[in-house]
XYZ file of N, CA, C and O in Angstrom:
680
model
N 12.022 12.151 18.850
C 12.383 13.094 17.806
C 11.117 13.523 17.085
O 10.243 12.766 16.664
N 11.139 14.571 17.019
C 9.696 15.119 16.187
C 10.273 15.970 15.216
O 10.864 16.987 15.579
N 10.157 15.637 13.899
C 10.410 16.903 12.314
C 8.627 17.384 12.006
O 7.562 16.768 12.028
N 9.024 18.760 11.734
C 7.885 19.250 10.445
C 8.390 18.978 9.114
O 9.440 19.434 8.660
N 7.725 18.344 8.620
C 7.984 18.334 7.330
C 6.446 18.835 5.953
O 5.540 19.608 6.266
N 6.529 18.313 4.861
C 6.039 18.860 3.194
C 4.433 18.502 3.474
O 3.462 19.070 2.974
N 4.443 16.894 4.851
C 2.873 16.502 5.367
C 1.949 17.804 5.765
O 0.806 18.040 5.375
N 2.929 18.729 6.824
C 2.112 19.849 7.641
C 1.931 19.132 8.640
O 1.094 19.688 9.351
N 2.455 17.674 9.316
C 1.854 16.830 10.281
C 3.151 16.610 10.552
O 4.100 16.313 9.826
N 3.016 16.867 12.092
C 4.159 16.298 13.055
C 4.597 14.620 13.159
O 3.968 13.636 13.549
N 5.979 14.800 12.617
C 6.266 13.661 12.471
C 6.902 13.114 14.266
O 7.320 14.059 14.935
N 6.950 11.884 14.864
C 7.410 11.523 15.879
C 6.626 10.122 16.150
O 5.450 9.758 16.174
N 7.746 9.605 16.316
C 7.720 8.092 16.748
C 7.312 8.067 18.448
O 8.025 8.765 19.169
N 6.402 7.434 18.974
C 5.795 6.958 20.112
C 6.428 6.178 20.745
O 7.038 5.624 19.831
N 6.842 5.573 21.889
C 7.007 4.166 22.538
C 5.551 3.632 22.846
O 4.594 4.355 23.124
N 5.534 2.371 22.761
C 4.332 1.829 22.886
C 4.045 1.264 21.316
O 4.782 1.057 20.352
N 2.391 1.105 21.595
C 2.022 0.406 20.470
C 2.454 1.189 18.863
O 3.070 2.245 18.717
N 1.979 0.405 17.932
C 1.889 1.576 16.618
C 1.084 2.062 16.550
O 1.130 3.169 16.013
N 0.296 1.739 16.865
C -1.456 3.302 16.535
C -0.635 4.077 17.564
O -0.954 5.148 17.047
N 0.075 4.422 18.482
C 0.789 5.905 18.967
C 1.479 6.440 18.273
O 1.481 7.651 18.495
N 2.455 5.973 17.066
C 3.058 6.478 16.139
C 2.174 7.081 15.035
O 2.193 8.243 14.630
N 1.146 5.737 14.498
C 0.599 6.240 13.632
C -0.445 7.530 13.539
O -0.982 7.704 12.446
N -0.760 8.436 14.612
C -1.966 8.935 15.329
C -2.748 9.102 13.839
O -2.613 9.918 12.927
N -3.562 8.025 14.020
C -4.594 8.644 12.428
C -5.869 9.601 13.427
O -6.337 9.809 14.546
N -5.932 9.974 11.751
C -7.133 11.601 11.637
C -8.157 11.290 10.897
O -8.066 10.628 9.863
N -9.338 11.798 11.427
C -10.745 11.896 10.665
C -10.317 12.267 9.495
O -9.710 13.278 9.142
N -10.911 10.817 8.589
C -10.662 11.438 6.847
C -9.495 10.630 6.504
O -9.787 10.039 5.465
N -8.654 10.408 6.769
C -7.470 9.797 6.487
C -7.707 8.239 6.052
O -8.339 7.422 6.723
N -7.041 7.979 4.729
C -6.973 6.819 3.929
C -5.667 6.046 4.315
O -4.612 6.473 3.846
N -5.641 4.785 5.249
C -4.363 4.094 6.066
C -4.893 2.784 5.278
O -5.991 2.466 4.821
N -3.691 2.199 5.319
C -3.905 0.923 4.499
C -2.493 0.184 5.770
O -1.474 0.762 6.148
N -3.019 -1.331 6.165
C -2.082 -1.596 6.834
C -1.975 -3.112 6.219
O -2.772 -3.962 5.822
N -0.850 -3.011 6.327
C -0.067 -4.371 5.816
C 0.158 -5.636 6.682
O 1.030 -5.642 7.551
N -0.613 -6.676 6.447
C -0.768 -8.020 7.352
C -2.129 -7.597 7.981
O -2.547 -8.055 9.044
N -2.539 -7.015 7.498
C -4.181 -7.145 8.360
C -4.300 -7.065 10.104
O -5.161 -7.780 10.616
N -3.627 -6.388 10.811
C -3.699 -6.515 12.251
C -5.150 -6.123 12.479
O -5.485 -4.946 12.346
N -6.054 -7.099 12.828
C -7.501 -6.362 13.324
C -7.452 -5.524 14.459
O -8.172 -4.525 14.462
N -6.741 -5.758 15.398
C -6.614 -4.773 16.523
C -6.394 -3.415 16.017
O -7.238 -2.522 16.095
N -5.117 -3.279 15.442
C -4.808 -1.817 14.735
C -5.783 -1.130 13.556
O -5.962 0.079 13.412
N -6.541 -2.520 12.512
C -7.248 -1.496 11.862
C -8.308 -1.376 12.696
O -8.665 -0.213 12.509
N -9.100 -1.899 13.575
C -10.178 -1.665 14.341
C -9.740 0.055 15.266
O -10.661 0.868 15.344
N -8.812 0.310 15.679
C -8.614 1.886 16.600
C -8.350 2.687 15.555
O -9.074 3.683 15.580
N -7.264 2.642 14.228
C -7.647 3.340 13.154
C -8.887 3.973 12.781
O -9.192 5.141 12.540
N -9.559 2.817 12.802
C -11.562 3.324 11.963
C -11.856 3.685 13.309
O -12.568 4.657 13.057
N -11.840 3.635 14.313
C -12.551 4.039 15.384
C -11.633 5.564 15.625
O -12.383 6.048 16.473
N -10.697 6.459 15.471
C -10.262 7.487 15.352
C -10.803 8.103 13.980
O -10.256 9.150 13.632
N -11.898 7.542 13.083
C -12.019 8.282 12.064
C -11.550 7.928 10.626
O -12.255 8.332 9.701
N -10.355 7.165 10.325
C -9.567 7.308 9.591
C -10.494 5.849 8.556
O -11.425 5.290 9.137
N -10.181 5.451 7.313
C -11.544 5.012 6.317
C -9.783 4.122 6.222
O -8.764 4.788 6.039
N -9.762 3.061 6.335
C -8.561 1.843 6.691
C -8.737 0.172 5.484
O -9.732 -0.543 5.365
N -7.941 0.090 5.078
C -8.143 -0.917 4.095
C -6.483 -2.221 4.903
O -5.281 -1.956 4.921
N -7.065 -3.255 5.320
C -6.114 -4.036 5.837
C -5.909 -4.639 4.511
O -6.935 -4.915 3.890
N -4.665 -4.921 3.907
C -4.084 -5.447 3.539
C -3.064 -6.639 3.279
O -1.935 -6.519 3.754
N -3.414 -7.879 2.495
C -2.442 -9.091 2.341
C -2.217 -9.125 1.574
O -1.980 -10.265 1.174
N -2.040 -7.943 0.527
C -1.674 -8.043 -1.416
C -1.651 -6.689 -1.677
O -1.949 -5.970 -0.722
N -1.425 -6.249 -2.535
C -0.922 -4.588 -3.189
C -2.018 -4.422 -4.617
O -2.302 -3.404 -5.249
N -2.610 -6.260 -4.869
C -2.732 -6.068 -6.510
C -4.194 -5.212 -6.231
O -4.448 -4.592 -7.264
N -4.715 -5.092 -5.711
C -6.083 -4.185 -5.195
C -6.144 -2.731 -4.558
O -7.078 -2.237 -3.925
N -4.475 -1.968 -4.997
C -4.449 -1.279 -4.049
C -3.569 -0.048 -6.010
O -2.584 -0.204 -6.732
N -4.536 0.798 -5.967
C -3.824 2.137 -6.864
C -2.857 2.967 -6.294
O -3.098 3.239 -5.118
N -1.894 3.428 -6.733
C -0.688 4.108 -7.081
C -1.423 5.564 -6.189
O -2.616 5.852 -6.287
N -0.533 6.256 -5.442
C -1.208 7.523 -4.743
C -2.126 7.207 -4.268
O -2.890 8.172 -4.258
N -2.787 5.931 -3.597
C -3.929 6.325 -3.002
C -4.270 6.494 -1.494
O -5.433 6.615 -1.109
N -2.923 6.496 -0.449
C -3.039 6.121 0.925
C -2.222 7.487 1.741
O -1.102 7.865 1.399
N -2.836 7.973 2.606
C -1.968 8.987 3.218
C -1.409 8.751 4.382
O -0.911 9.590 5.133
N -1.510 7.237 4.595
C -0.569 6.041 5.550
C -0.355 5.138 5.010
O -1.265 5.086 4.184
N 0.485 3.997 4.820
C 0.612 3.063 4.998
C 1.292 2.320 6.470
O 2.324 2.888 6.829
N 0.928 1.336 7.212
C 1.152 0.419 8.314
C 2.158 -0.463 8.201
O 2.457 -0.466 7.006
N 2.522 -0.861 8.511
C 3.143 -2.128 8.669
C 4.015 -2.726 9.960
O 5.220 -2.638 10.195
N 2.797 -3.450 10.804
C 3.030 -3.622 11.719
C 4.052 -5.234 11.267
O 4.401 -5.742 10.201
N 4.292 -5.710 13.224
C 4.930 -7.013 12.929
C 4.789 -8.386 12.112
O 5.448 -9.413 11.947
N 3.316 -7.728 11.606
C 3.055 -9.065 10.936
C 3.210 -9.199 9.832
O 2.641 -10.092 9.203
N 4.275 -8.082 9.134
C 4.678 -8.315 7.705
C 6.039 -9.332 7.679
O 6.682 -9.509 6.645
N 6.324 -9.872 8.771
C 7.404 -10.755 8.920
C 6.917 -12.138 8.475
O 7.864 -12.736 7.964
N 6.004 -12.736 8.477
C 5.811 -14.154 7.831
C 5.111 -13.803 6.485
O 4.348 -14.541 5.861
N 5.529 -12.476 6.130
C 5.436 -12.775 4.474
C 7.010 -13.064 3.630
O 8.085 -12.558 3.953
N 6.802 -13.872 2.660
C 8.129 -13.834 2.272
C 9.116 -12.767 1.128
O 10.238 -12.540 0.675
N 7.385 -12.297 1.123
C 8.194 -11.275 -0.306
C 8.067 -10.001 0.521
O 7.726 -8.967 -0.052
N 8.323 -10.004 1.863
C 8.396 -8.770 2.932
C 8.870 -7.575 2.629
O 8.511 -6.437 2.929
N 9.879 -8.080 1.877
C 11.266 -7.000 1.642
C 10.901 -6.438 0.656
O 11.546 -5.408 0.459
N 9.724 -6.758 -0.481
C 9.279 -6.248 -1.888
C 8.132 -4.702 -1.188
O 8.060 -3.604 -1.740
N 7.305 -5.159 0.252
C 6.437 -4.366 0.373
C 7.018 -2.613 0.863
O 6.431 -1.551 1.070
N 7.910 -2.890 0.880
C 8.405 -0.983 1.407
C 8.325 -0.686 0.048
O 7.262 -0.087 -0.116
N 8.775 -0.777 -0.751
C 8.550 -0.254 -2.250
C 7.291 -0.335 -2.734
O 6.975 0.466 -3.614
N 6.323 -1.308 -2.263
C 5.045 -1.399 -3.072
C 4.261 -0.205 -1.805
O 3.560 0.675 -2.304
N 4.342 -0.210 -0.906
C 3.964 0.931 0.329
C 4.481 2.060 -0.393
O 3.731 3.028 -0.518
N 6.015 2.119 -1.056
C 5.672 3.754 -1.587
C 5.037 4.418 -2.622
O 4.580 5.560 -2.592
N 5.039 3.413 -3.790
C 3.630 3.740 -5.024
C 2.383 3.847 -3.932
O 1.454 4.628 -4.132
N 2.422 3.309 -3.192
C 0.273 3.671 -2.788
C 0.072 5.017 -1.677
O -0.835 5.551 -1.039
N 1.366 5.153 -1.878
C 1.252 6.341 -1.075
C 1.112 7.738 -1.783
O 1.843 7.832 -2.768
N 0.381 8.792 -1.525
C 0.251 10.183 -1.812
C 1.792 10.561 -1.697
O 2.773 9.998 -1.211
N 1.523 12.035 -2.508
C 2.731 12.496 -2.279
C 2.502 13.239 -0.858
O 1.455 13.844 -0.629
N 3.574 13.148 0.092
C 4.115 14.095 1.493
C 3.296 12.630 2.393
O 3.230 12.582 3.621
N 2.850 11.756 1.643
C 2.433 10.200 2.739
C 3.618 9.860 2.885
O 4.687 10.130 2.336
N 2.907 8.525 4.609
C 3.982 8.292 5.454
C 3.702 6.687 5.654
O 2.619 6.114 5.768
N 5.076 6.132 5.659
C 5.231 4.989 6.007
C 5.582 4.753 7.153
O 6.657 5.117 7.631
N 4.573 4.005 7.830
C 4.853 3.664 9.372
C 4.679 2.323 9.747
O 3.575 1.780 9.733
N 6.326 1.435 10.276
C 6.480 0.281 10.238
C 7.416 0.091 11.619
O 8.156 0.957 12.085
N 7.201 -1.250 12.154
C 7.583 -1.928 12.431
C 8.609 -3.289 12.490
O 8.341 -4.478 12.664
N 9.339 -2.893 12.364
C 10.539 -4.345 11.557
C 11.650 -4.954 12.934
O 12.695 -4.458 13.355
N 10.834 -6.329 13.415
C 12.127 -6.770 14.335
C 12.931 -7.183 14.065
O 13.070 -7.924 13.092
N 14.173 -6.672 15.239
C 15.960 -7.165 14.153
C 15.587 -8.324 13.963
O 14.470 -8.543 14.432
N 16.184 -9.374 13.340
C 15.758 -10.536 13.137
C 16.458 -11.871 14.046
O 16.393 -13.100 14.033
N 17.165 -10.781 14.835
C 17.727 -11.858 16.353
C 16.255 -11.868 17.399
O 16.233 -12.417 18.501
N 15.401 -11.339 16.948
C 14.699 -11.057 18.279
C 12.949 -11.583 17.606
O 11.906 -11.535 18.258
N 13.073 -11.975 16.399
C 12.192 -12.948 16.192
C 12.312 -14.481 16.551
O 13.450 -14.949 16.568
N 11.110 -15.408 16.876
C 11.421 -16.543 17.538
C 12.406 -17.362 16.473
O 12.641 -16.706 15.459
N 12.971 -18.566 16.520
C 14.054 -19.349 15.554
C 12.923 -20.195 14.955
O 12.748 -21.292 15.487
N 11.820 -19.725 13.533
C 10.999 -20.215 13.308
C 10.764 -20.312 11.603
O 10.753 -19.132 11.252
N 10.606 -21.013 10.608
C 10.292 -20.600 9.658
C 9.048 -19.891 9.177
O 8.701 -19.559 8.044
N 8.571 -19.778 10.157
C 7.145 -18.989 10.377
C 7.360 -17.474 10.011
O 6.360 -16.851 9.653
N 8.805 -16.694 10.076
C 9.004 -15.521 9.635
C 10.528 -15.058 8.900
O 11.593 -14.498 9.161
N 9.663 -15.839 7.621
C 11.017 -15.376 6.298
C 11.662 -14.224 6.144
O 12.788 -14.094 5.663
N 10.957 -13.379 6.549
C 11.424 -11.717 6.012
C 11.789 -11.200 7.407
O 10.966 -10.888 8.268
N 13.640 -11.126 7.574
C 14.110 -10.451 8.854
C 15.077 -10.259 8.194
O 15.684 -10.916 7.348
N 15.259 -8.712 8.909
C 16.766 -8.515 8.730
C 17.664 -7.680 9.626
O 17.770 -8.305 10.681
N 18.225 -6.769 9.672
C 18.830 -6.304 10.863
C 18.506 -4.513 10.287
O 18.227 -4.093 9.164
N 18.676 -3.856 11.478
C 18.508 -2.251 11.351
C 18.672 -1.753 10.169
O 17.808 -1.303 9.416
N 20.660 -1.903 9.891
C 20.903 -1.553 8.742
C 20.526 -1.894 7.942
O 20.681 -1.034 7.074
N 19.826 -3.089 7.398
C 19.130 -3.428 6.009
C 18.139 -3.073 5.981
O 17.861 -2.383 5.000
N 17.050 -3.321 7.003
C 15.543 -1.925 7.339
C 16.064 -1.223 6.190
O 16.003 -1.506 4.993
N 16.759 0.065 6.994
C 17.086 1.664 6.426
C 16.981 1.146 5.120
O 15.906 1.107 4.522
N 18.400 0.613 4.493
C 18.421 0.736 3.392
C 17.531 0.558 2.349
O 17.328 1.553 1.653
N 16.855 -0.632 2.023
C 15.495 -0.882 1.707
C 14.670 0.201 1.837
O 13.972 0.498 0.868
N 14.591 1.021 3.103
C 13.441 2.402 2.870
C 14.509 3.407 2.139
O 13.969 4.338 1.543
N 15.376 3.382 2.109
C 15.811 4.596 1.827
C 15.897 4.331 -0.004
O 15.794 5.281 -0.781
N 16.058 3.189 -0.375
C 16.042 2.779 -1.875
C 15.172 2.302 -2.392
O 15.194 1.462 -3.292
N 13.807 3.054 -1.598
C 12.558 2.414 -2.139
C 11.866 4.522 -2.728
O 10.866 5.050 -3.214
N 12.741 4.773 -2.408
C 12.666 6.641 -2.534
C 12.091 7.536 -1.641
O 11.716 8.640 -2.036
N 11.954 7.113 -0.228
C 11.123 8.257 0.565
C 12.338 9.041 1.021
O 13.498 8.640 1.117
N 11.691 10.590 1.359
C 12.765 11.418 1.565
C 12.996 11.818 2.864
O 13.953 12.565 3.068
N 12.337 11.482 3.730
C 12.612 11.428 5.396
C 12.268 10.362 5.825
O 11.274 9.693 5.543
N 13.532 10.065 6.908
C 13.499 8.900 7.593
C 13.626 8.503 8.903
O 14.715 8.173 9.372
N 12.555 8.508 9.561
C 13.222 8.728 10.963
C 12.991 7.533 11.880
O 11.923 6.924 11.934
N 14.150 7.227 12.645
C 13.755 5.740 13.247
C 14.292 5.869 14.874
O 15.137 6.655 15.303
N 13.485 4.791 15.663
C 14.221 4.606 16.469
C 14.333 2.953 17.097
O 13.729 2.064 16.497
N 15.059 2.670 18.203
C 15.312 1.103 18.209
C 14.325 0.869 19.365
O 14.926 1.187 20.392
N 13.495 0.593 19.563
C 12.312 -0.277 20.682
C 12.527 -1.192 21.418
O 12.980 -2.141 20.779
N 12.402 -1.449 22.766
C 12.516 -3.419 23.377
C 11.750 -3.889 24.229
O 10.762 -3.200 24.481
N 11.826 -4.494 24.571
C 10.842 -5.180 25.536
C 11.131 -6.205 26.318
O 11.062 -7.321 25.803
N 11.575 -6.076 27.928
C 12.021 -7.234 28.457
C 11.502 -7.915 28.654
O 12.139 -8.520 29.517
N 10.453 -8.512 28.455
C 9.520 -9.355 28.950
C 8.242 -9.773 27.900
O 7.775 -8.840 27.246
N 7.610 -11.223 27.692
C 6.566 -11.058 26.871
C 5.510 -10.471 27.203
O 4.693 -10.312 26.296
N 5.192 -10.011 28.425
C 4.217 -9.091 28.367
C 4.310 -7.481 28.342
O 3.290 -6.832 28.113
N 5.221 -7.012 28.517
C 5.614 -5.888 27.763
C 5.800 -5.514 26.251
O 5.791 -4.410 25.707
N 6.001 -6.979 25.658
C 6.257 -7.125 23.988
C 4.305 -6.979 23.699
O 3.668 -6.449 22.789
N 3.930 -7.627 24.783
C 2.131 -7.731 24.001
C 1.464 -6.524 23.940
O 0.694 -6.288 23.008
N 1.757 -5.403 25.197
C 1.364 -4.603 25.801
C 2.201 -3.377 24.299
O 1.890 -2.187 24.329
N 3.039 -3.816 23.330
C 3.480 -2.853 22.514
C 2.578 -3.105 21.355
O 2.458 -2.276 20.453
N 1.866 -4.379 21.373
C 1.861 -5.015 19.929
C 2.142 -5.916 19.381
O 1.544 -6.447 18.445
N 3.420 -6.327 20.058
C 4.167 -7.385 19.170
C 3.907 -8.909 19.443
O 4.849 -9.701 19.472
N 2.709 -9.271 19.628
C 2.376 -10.952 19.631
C 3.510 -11.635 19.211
O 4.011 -12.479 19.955
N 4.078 -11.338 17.901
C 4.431 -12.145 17.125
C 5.974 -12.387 17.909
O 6.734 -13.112 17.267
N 6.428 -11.936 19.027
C 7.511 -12.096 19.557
C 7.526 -12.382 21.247
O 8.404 -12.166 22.082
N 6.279 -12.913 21.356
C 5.507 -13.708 22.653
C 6.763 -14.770 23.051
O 7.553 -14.678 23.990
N 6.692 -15.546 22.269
C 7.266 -16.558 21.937
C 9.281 -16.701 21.998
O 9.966 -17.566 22.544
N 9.575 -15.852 21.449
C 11.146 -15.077 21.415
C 12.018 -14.971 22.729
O 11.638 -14.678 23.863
N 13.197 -15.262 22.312
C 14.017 -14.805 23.835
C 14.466 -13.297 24.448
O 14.786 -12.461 23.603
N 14.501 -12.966 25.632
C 14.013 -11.566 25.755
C 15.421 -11.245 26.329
O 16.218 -12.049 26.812
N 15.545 -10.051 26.193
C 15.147 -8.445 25.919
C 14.820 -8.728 24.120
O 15.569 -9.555 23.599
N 14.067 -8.267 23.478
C 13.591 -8.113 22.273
C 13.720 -6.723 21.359
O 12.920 -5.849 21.690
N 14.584 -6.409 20.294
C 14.149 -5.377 20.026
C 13.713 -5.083 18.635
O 13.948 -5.801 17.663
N 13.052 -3.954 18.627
C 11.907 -3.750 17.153
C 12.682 -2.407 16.806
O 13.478 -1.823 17.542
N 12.295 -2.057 15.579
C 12.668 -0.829 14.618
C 11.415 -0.635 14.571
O 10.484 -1.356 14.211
N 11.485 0.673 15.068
C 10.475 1.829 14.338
C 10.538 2.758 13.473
O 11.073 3.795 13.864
N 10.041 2.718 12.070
C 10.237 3.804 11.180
C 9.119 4.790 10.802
O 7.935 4.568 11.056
N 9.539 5.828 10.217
C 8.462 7.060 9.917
C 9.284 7.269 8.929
O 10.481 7.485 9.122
N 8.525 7.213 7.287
C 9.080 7.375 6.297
C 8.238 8.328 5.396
O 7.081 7.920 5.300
N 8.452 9.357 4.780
C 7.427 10.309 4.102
C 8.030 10.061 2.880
O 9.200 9.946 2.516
N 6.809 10.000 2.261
C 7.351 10.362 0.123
C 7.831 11.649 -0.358
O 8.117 11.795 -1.547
């Protein structure tokens, strides 16, 4: 699915990793949530000036014309607080681009507090105030197809696996 929207930037979700969703641009301020070095490393190497993130308290109101959030916002516990703190740091017509596995398809671990299922995703973005939302459902039969997306963190997990992908604009 691809929308134009208020960005001027084609919105559309990728299969594959998240830097295909996210396509950052020379100039572009991305801030990604859980620090994935892989992802902020092709970010800065497309151009884009990338601040990895494990806290918000270092991060001003309007200042990101991405925010990330790959799988590794799942072993935070206040997980569910960061879609709302992702939409203060975002510009206005910025986009939230995340990753959230249902939480059947994370391993049976206390290693990842923050799961929940599709419908609670949405809702959470949608009551955190962004005004487009576009998602789709991801899987992966195999752990090396899950690695080959990104998703380490579900190496481990029983397979078929599936992930939420969202594209959320302010």
């Amino acid at each position: 699915m691809t929308v134009k929207n208020k960005t001027d930037k084609l919105l559309k979700i990728e299969q594959g990793n998240l830097y295909t969703t996210i396509q950052p641009q020379q100039g572009e301020r991305v801030m990604i949530i859980g620090g994935s070095e892989t992802l902020t490393a092709r970010c800065s190497d497309a151009g884009a000036s990338v601040l990895p993130a494990a806290s918000f308290s270092q991060v001003k109101q309007g200042e990101f014309d991405t925010v990330a959030a790959p799988l590794s916002i799942h072993p935070y516990a206040d997980g569910a607080q960061w879609t709302a703190k992702a939409y203060e740091a975002l510009k206005e017509g910025g986009r939230f681009v995340a990753d959230f596995a249902e939480s059947s398809s994370l391993p049976a671990s206390s290693d990842y507090p923050y799961a929940e299922s599709l419908a609670g995703y949405w809702e959470r973005i949608k009551a955190a105030g962004f005004s487009t939302i576009l998602f789709q459902q991801l899987s992966a039969q195999t752990a090396q197809e899950a690695v080959l997306n990104g998703w380490t963190e579900l190496v481990s997990s029983q397979y078929p696996v599936k992930v939420n992908r969202f594209v959320a604009v302010k």
